[in-house]
Coordinates of C-alpha atoms in Angstrom, one line a residue:
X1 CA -6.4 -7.2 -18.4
X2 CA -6.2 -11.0 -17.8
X3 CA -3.6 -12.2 -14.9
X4 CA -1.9 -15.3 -15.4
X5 CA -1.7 -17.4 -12.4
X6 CA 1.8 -17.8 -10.7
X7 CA 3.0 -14.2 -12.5
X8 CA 3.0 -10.7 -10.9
X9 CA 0.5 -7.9 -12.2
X10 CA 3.6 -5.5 -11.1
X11 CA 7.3 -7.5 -11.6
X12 CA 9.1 -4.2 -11.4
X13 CA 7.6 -3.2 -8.4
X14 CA 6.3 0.5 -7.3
X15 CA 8.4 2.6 -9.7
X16 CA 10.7 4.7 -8.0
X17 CA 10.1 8.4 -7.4
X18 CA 13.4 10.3 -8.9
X19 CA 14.3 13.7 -7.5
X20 CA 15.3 16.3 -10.3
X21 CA 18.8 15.4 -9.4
X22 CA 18.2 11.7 -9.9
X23 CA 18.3 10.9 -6.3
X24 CA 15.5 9.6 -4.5
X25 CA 13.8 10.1 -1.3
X26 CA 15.3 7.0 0.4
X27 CA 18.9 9.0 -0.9
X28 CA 17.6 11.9 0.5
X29 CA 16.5 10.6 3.7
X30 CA 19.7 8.8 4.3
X31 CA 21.9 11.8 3.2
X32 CA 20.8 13.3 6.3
X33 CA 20.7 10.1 8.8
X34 CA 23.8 11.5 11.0
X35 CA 22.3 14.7 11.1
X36 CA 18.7 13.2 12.2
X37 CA 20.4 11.0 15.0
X38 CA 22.3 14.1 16.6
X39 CA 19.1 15.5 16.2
X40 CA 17.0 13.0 18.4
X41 CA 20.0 12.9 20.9
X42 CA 19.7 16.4 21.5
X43 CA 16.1 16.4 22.0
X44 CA 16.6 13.4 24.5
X45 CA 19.4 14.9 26.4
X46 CA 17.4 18.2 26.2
X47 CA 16.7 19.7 29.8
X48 CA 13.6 22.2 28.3
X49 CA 12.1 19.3 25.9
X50 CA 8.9 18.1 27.9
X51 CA 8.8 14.1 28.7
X52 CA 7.1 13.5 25.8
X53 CA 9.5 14.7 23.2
X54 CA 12.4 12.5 25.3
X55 CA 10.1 9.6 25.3
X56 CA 9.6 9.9 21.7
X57 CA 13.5 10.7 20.7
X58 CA 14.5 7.8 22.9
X59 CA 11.9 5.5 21.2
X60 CA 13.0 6.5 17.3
X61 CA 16.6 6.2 18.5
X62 CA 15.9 2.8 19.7
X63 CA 13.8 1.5 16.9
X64 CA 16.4 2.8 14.4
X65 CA 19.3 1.4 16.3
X66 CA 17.5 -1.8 17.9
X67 CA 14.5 -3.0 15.5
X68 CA 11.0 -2.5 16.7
X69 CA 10.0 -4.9 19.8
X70 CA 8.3 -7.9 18.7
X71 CA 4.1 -7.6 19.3
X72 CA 2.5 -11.2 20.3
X73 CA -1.0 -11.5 19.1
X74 CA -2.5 -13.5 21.3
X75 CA -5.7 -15.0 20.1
X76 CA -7.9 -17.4 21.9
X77 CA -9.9 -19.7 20.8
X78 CA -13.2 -21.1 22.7
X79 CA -14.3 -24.0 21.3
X80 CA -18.0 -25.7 22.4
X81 CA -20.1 -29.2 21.5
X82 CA -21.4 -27.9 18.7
X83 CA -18.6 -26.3 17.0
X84 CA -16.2 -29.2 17.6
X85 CA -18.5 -31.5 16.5
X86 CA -18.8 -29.7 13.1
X87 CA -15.0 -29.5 13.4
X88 CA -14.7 -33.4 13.5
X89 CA -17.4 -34.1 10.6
X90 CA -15.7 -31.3 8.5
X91 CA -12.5 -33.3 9.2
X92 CA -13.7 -36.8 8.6
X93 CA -15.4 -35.4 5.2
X94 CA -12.0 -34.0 4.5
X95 CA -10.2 -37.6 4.7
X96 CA -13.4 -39.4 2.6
X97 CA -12.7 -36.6 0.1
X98 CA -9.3 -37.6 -0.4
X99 CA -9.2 -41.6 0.3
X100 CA -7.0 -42.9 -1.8
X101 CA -7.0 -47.1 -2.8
X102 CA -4.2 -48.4 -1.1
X103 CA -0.9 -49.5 -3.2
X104 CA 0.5 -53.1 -3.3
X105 CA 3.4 -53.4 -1.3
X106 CA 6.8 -53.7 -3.5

């Protein structure tokens, strides 16, 4: 099969999975959301659930109710002589690659 540039291999997406009543899991799943919830709360407000299992009801309830906390990625960069010396020819190639004449002013 031959893909065209700028065209999706898949326009339609993932095909949806249909449940033999024609509902699908998302359906499903949110069929039973209120249910879930009271669920989680009773688990968190649970005197006989260990600390994990509150941990892990509070953090669902959260995510759910909240969003997920945002994760920085922190990424450092180290730079020496000899890579930024290969930085700056790579860059002044770059601009002799692409040196344009200059127009006439109108």
């Amino acid at each position: 099969m031959t893909f065209v540039k700028g065209t999706s291999g898949n326009p339609g997406g993932r095909p949806k999975v249909k449940l033999a009543d024609g509902r699908t899991l998302t359906d499903l799943a949110r069929d039973h959301t209120e249910k879930a919830v009271t669920a989680l709360v009773a688990v968190l407000d649970s005197a006989e659930a260990t600390d994990s299992a509150r941990v892990s009801a509070a953090t669902a309830i959260l995510d759910r109710g909240w969003g997920r906390p945002r994760q920085d990625v922190g990424i450092e960069m180290k730079s020496d002589e000899a890579m930024a010396s290969l930085l700056e020819a790579a860059r002044k190639r770059a601009i002799e690659a692409k040196a344009v004449p200059e127009l006439p002013a109108s």
